[in-house]
mmCIF file of C-alpha atoms in Angstrom:
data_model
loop_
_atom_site.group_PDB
_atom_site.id
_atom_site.type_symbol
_atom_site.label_atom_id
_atom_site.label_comp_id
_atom_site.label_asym_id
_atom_site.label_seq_id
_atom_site.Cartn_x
_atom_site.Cartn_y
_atom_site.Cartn_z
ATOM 1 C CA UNK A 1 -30.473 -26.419 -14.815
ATOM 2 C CA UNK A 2 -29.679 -25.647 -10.943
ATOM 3 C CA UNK A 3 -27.020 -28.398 -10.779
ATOM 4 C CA UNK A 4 -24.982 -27.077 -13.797
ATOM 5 C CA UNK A 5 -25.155 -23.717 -12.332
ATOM 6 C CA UNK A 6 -24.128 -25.082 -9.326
ATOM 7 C CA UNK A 7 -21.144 -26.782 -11.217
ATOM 8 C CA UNK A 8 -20.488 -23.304 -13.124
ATOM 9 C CA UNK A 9 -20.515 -21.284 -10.060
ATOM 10 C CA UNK A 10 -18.377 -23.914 -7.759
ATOM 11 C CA UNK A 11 -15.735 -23.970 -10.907
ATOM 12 C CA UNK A 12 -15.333 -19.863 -10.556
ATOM 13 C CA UNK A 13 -14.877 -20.551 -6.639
ATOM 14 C CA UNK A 14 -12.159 -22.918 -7.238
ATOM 15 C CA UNK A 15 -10.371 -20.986 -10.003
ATOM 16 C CA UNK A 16 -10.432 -17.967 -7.572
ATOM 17 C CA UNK A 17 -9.126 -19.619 -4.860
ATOM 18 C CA UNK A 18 -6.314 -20.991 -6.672
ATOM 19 C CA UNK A 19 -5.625 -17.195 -7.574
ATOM 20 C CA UNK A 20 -5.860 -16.403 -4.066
ATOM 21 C CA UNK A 21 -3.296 -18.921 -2.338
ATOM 22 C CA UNK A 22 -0.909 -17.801 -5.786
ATOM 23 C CA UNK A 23 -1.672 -14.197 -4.285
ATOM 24 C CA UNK A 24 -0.392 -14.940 -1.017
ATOM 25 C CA UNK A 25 2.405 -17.168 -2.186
ATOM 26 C CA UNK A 26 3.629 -13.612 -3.606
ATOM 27 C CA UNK A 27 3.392 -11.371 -0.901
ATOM 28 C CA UNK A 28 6.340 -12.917 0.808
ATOM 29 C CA UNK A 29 8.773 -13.090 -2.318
ATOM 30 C CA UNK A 30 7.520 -8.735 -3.062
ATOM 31 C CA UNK A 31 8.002 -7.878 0.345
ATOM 32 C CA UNK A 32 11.303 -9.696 0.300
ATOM 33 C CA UNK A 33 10.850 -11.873 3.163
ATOM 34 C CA UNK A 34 11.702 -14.486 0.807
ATOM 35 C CA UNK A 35 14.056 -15.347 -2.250
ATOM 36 C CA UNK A 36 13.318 -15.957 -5.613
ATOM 37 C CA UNK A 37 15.161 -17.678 -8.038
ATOM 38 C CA UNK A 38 17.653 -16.003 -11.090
ATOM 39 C CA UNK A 39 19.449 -17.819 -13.328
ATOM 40 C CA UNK A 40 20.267 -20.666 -10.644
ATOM 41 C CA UNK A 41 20.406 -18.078 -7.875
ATOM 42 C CA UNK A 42 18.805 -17.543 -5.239
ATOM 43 C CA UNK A 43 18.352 -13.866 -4.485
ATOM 44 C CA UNK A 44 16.616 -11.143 -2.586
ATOM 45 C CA UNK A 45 14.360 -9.167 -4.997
ATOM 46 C CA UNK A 46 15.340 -5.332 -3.487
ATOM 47 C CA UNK A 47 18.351 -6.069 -2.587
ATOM 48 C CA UNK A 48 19.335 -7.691 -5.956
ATOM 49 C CA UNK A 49 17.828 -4.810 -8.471
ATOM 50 C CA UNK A 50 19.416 -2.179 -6.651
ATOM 51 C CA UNK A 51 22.728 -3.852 -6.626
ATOM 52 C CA UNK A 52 22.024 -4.516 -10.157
ATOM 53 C CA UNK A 53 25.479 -4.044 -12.135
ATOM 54 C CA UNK A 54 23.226 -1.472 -15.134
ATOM 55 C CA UNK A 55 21.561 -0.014 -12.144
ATOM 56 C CA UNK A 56 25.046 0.793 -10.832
ATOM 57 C CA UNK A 57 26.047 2.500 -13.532
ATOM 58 C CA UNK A 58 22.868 4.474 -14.346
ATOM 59 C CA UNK A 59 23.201 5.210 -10.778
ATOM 60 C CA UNK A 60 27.195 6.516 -10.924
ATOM 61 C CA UNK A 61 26.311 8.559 -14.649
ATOM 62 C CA UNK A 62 23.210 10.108 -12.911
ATOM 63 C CA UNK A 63 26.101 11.258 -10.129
ATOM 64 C CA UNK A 64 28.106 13.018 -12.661
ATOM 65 C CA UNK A 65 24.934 14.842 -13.946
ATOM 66 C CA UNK A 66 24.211 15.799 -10.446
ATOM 67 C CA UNK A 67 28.189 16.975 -10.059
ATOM 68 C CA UNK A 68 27.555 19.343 -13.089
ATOM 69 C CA UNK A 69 23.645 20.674 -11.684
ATOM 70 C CA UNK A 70 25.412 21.380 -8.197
ATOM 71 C CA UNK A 71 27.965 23.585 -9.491
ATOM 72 C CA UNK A 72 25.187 25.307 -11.881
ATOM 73 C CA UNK A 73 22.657 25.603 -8.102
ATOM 74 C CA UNK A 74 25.540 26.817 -6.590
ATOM 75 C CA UNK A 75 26.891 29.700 -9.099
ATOM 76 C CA UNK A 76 22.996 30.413 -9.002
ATOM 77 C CA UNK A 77 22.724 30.854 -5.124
ATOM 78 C CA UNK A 78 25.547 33.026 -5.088
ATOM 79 C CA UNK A 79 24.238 35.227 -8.001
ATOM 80 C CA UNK A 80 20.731 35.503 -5.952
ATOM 81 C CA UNK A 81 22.920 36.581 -2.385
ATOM 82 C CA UNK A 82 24.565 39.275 -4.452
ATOM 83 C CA UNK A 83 21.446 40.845 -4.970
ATOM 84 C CA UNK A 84 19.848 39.823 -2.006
ATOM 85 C CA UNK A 85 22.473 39.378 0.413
ATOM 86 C CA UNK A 86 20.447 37.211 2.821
ATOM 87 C CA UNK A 87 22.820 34.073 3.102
ATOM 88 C CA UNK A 88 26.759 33.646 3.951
ATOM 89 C CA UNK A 89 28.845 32.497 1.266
ATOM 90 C CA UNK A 90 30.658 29.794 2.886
ATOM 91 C CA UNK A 91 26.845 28.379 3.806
ATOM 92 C CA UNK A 92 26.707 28.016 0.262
ATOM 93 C CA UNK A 93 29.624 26.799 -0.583
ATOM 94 C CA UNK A 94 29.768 24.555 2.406
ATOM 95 C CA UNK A 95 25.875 23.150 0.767
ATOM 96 C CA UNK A 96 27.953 22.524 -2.306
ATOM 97 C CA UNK A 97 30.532 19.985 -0.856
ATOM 98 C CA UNK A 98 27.682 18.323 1.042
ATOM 99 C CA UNK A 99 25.995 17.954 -1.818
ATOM 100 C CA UNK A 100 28.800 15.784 -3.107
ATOM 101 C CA UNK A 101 29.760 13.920 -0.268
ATOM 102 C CA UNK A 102 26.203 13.516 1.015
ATOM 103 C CA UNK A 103 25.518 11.524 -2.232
ATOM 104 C CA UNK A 104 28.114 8.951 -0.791
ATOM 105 C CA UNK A 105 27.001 9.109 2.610
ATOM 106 C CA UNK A 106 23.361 8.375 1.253
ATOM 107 C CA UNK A 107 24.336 5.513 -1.173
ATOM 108 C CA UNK A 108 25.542 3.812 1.805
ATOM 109 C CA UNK A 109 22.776 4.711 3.832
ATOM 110 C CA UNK A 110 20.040 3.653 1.415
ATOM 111 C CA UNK A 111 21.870 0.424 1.047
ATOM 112 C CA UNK A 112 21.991 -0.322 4.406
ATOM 113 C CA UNK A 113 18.685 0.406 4.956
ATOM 114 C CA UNK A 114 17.220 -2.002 2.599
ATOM 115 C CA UNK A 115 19.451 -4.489 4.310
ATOM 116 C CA UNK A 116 18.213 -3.516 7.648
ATOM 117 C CA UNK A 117 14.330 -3.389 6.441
ATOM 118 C CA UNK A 118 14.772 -7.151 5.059
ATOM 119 C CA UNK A 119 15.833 -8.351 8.174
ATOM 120 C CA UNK A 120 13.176 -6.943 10.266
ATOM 121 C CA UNK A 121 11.130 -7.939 7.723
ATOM 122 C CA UNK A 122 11.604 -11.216 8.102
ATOM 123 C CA UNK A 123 11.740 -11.393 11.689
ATOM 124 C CA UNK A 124 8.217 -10.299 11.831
ATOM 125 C CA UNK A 125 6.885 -12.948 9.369
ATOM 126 C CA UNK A 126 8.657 -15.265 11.892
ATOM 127 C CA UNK A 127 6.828 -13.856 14.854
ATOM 128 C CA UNK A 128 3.481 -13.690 13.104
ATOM 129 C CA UNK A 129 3.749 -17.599 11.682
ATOM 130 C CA UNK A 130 1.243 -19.429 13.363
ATOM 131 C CA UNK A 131 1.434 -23.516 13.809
ATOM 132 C CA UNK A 132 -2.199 -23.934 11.380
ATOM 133 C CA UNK A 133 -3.025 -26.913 9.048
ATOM 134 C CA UNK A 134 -4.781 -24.422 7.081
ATOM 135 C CA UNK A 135 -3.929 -22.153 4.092
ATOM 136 C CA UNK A 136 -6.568 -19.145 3.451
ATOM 137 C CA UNK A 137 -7.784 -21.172 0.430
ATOM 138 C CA UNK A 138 -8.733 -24.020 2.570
ATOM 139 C CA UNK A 139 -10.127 -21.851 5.231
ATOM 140 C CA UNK A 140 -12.499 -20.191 3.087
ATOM 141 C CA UNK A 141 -13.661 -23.351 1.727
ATOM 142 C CA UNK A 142 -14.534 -25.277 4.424
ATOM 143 C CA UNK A 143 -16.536 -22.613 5.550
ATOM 144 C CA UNK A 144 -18.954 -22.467 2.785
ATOM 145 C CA UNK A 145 -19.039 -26.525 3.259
ATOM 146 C CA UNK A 146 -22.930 -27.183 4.197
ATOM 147 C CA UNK A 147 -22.243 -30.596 5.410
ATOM 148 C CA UNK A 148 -18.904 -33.089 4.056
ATOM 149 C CA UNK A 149 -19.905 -36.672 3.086
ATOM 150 C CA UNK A 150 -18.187 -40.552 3.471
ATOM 151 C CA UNK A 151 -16.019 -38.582 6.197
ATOM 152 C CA UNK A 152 -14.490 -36.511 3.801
ATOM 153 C CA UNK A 153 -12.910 -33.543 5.786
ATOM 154 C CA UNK A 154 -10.576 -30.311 4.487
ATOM 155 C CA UNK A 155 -7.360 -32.690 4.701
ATOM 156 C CA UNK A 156 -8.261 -34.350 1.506
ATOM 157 C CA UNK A 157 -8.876 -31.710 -0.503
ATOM 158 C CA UNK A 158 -5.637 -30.447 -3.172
ATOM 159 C CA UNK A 159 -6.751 -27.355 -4.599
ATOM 160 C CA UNK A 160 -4.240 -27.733 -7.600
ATOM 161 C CA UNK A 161 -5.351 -30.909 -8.339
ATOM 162 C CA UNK A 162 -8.996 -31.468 -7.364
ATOM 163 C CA UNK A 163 -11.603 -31.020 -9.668
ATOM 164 C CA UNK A 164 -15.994 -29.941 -9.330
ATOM 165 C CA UNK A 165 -16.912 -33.475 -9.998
ATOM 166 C CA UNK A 166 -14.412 -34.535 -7.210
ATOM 167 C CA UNK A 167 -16.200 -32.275 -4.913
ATOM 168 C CA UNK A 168 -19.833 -32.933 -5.711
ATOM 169 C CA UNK A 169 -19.958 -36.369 -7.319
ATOM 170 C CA UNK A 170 -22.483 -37.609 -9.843
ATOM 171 C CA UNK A 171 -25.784 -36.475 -10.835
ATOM 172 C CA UNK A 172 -29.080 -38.972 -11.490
ATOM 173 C CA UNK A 173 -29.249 -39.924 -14.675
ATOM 174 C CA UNK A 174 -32.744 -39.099 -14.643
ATOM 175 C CA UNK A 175 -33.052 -35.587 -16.306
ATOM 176 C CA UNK A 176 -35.689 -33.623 -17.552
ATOM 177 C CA UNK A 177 -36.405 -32.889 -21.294
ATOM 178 C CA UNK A 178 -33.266 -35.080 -21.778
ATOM 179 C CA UNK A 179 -30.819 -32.645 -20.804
ATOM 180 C CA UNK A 180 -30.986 -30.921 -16.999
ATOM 181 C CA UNK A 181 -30.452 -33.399 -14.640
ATOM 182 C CA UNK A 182 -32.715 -33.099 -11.376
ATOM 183 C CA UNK A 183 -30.839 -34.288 -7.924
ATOM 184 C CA UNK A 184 -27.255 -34.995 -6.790
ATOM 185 C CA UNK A 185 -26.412 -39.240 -6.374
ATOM 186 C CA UNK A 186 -24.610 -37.639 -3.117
ATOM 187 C CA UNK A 187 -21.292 -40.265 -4.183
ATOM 188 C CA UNK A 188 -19.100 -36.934 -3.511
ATOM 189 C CA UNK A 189 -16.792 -35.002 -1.099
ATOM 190 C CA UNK A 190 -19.641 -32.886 0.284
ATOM 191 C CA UNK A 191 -23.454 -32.283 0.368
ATOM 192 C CA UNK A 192 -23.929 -30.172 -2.971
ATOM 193 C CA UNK A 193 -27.125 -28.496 -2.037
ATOM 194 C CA UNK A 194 -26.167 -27.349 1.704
ATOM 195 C CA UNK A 195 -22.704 -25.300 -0.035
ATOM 196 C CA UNK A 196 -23.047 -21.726 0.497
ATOM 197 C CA UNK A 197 -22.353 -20.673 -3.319
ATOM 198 C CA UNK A 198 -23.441 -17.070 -3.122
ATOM 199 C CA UNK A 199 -21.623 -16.058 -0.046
ATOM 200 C CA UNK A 200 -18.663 -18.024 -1.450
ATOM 201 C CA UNK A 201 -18.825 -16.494 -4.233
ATOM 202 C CA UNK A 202 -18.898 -13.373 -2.690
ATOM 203 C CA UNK A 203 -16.162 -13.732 -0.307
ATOM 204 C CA UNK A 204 -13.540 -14.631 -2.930
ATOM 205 C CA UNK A 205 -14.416 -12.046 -4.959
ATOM 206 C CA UNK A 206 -13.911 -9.062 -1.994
ATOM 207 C CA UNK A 207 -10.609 -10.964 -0.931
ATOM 208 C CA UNK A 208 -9.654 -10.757 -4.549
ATOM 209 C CA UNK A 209 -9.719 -7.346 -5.307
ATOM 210 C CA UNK A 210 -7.959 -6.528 -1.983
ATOM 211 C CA UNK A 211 -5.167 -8.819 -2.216
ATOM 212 C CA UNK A 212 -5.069 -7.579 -5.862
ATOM 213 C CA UNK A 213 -5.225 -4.269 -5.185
ATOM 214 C CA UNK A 214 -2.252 -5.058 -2.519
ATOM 215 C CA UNK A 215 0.105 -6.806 -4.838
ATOM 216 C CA UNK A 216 0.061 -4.305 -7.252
ATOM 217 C CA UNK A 217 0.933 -1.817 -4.892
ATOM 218 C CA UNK A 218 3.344 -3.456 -3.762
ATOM 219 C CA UNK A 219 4.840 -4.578 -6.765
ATOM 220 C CA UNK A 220 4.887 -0.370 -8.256
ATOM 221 C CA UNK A 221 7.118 0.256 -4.650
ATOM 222 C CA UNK A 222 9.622 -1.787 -6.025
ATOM 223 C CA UNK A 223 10.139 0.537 -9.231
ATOM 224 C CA UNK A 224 9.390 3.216 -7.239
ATOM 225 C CA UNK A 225 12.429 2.426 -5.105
ATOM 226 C CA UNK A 226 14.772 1.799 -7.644
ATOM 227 C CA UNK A 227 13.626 4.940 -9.327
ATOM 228 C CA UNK A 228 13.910 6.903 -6.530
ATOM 229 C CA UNK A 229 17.658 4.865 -5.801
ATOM 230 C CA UNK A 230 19.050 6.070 -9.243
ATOM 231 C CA UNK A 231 17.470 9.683 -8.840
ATOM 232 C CA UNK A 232 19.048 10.582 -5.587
ATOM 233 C CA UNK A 233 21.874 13.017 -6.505
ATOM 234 C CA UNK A 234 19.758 15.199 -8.168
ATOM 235 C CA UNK A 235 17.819 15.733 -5.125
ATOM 236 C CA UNK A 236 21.017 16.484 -3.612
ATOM 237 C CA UNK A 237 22.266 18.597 -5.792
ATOM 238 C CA UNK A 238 19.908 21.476 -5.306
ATOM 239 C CA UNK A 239 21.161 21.794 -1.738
ATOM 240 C CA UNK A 240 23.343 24.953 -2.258
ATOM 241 C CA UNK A 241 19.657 26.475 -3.976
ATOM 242 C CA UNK A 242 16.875 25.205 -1.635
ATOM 243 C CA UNK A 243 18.565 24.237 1.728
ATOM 244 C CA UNK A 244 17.350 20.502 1.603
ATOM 245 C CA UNK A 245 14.221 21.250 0.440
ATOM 246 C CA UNK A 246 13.864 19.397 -2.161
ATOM 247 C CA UNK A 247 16.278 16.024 -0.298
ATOM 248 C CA UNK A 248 13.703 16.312 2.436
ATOM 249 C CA UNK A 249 10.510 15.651 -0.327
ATOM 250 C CA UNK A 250 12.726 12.795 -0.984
ATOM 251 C CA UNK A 251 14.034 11.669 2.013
ATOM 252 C CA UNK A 252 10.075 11.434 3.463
ATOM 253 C CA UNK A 253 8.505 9.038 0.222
ATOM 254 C CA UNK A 254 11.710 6.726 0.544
ATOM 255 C CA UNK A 255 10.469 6.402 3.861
ATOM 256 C CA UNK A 256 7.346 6.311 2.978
ATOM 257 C CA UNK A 257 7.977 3.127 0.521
ATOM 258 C CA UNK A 258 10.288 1.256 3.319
ATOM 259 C CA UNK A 259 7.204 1.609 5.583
ATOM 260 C CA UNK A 260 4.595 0.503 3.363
ATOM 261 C CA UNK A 261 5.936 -3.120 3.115
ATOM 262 C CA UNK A 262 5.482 -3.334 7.138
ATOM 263 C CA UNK A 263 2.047 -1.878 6.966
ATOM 264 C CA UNK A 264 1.378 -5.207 4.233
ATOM 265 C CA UNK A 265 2.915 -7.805 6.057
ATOM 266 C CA UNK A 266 0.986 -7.036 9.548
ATOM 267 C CA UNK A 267 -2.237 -6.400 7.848
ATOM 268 C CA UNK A 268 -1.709 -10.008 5.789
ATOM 269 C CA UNK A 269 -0.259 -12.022 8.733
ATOM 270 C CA UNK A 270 -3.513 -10.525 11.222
ATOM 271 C CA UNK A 271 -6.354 -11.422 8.905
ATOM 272 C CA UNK A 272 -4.655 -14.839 8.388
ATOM 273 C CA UNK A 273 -4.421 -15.594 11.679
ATOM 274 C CA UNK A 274 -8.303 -13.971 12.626
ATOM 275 C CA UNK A 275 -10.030 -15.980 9.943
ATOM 276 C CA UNK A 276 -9.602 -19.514 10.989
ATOM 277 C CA UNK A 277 -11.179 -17.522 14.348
ATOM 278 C CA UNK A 278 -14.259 -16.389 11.733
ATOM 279 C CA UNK A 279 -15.403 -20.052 10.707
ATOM 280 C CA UNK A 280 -16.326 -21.367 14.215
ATOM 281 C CA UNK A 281 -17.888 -17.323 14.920
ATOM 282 C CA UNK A 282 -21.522 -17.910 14.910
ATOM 283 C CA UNK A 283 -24.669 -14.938 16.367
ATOM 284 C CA UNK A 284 -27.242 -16.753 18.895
ATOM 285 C CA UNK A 285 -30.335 -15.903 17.798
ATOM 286 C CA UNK A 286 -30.370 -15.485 14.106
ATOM 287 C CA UNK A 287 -30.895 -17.646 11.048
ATOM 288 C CA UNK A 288 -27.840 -19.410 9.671
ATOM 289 C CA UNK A 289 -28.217 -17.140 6.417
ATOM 290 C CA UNK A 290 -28.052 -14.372 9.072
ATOM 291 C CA UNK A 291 -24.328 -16.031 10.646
ATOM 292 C CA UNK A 292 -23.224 -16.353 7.316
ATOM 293 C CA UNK A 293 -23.635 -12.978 6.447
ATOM 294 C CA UNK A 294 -22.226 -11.844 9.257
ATOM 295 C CA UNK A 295 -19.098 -14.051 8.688
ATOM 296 C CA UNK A 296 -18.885 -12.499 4.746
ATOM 297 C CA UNK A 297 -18.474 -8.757 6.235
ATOM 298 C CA UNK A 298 -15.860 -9.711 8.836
ATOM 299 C CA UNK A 299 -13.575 -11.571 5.889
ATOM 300 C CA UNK A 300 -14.642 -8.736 3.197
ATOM 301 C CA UNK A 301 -13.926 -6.356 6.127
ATOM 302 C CA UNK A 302 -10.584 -8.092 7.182
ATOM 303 C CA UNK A 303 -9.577 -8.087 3.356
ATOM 304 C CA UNK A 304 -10.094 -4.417 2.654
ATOM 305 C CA UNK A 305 -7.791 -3.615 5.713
ATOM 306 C CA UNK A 306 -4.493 -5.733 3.653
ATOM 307 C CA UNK A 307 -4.373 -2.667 1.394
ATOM 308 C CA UNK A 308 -5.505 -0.272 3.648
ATOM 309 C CA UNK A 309 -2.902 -1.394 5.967
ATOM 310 C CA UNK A 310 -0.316 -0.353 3.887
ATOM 311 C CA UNK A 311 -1.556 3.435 3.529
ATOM 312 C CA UNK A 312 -2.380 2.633 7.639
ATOM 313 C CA UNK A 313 0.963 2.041 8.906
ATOM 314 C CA UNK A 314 2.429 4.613 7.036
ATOM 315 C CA UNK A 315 -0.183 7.084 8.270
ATOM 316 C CA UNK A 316 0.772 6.149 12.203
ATOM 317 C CA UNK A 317 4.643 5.976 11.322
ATOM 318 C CA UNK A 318 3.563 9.925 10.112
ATOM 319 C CA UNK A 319 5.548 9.907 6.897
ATOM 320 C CA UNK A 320 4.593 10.128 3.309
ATOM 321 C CA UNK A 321 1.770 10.957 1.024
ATOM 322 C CA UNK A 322 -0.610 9.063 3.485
ATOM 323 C CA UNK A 323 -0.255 10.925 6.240
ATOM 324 C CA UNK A 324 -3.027 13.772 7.023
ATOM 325 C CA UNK A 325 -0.807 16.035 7.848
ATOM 326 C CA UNK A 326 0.238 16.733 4.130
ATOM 327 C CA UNK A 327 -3.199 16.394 3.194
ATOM 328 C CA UNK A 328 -3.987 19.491 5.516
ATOM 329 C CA UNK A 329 -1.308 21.239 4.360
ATOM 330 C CA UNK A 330 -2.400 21.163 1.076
ATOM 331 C CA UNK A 331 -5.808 22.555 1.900
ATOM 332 C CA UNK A 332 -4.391 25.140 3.863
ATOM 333 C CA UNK A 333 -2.439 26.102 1.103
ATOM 334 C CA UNK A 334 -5.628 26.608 -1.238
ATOM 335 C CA UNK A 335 -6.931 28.501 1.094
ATOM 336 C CA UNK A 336 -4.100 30.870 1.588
ATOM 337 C CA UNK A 337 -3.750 31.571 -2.216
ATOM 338 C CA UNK A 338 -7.737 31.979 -1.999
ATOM 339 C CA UNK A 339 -7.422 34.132 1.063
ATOM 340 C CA UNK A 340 -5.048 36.125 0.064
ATOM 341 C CA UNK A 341 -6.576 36.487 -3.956
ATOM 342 C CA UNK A 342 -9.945 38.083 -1.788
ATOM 343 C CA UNK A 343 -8.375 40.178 0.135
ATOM 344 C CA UNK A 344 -6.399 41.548 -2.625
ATOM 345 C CA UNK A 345 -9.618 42.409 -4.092
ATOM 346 C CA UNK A 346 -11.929 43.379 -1.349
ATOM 347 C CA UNK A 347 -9.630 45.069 0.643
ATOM 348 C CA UNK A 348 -10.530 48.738 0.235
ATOM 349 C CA UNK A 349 -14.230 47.413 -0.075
ATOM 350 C CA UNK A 350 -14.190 45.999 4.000
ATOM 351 C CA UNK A 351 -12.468 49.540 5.143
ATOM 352 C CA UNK A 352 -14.920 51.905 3.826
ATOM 353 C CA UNK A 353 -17.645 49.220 4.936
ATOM 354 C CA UNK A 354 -16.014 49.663 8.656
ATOM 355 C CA UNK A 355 -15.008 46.096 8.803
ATOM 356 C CA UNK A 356 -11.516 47.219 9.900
ATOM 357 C CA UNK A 357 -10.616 48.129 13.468
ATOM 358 C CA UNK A 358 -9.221 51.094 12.307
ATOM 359 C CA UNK A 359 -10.558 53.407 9.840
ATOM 360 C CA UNK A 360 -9.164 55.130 7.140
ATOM 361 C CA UNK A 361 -8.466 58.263 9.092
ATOM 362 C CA UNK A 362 -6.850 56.541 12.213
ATOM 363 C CA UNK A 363 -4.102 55.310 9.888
ATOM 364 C CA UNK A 364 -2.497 58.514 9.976
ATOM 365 C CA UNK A 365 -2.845 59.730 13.627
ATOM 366 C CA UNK A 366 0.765 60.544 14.991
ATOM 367 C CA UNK A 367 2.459 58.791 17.344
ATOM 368 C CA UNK A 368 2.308 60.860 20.833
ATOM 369 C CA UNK A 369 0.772 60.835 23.304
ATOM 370 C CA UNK A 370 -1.523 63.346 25.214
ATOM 371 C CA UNK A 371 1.173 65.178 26.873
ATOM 372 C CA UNK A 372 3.023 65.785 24.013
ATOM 373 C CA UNK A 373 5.917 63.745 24.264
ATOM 374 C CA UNK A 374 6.204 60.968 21.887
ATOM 375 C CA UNK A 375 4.312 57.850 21.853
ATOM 376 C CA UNK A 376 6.150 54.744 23.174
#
């Protein structure tokens, strides 16, 4: 019974890891460090959907809209300065024309951008590629290896290929009640009953969900680009209305989703290159249950960071919906509304209660002083 829940549970570590080096394998291709293939070509993912030929013209019809929704902002702002007469007109009208030839000026600058980003991009990938004979797959397995048999080592083992029975050999025909086989023939790749199958089991299951959790964010900034790509005049065309308001919400999350690709490809490239550092860590002192332990939180550890890097990095760059900043300012504004709501209320209920510097009375002294003359 143990040895074919040794087989089941070595089967899911396999399966997982093959995930996990696909996972990787990804992050280069969404990030656009590398090219994928269309049709014969090969292209740059970004690069190639906002260049898109559709996305060009849902781009250029979205413009016209905008044309129309900047003359409507504009014949709005002026109606509001006739009544409240608290702007110039040419500021308005000079908001209008920027408005129009800001969306050009930002096409090209969004373009470039990406272009820029992708180059940096993969300048850092070069700087961060370390000279290893080890993927993270193989890394994680040969440290929940016990002991490796017939001088079998990592080298040999092919992840796509390789199968449990490769790994672990034959069982002893002798079996009890006919069916559950009792002890290993040892005839395999490594010593079946000195592999760590709980911790491995719970290492590729943390790293899992983070590099999950990772790739999908990763994979919603690319719509969220292109979204944001085709919906730029609109933003711009509330300039003669708002002042940029409503450009700079806009301006800040495109940021925001340019940064967040850096944040992933540090946070991947440092935990690849600490946890070949992990497997030769070990605590003097403790039990080896106790050292492996302690290696399982620094990899679960180092995982959670990949997506938390992204939100990181953004954070420190101070731009976006990560930053604390906007989270404070949010709070603040609760507590304004609330503030002001209570005092609203309460108001007359603090004066007569002498909570006021002032009383009621002293509100209406006159302005002079004791001589008479008046009060400066």
């Amino acid at each position: 019974m143990i040895i074919f829940l040794q087989e089941f549970v070595l089967q899911i570590f396999l399966w997982i890891l093959q995930a996990v080096d696909g996972i990787i394998e990804l992050f280069s291709s969404l990030t656009g460090i590398s090219t994928i293939n269309y049709k014969g070509q090969e292209i740059n993912l970004i690069e190639f959907l906002v260049g898109d030929s559709t996305i060009s013209k849902v781009f250029w019809c979205v413009f016209i809209l905008a044309i129309g929704l900047s003359c409507i902002f504009a014949i709005i702002a002026l109606v509001k300065n006739m009544i409240a007469n608290n702007r110039n007109i040419s500021s308005i009208v000079g908001k209008f024309f920027l408005a129009l030839l800001g969306t050009m000026a930002m096409l090209i600058v969004v373009i470039l951008g990406i272009l820029v980003s992708n180059a940096l991009l993969v300048l850092i990938a070069q700087i961060f590629e370390v000279d290893t004979s080890m993927n993270l797959a193989e890394t994680l397995f040969n440290m929940c290896v016990g002991d490796w048999l017939s001088g079998y080592s990592i080298a040999e083992v092919d992840f796509s290929t390789i199968t449990v029975r490769d790994i672990l050999g034959e069982y002893d025909p002798n079996t009890v009640f006919g069916v559950f086989p009792t002890q290993w023939k040892m005839n395999g790749m490594i010593n079946p009953n000195t592999f760590m199958y709980l911790p491995a089991i719970i290492v590729v299951l943390g790293l899992g969900v983070a590099l999950v959790k990772a790739i999908i964010t990763l994979v919603k900034r690319i719509y969220e680009l292109v979204f944001m790509y085709v919906t730029m005049p609109m933003f711009l065309s509330t300039l003669p209305l708002d002042d940029g308001v409503r450009f700079k919400t806009w301006r800040e999350s495109f940021v925001t989703k340019i940064v967040l690709t850096y944040g992933t490809v540090f946070s991947v490239s440092i935990f690849a290159i600490i946890l070949p550092m992990i497997g030769n860590m070990s605590i003097e002192g403790i039990s080896v249950y106790g050292n492996t332990m302690f290696k399982i939180f620094m990899i679960i550890g180092g995982a959670a960071t990949i997506p938390a890097g992204q939100a990181l990095f953004a954070k420190l760059f101070g731009s976006g919906e990560f930053t604390d900043k906007s989270r404070t300012m949010s709070v603040r504004e609760v507590y304004s509304i609330l503030h002001g709501s209570y005092n609203a209320q309460m108001g007359g209920a603090s004066e007569l209660s002498g909570s006021n510097k002032y009383s009621e009375d002293s509100r209406n002294f006159d302005l002079t002083d004791n001589t008479g003359g008046e009060f400066k």
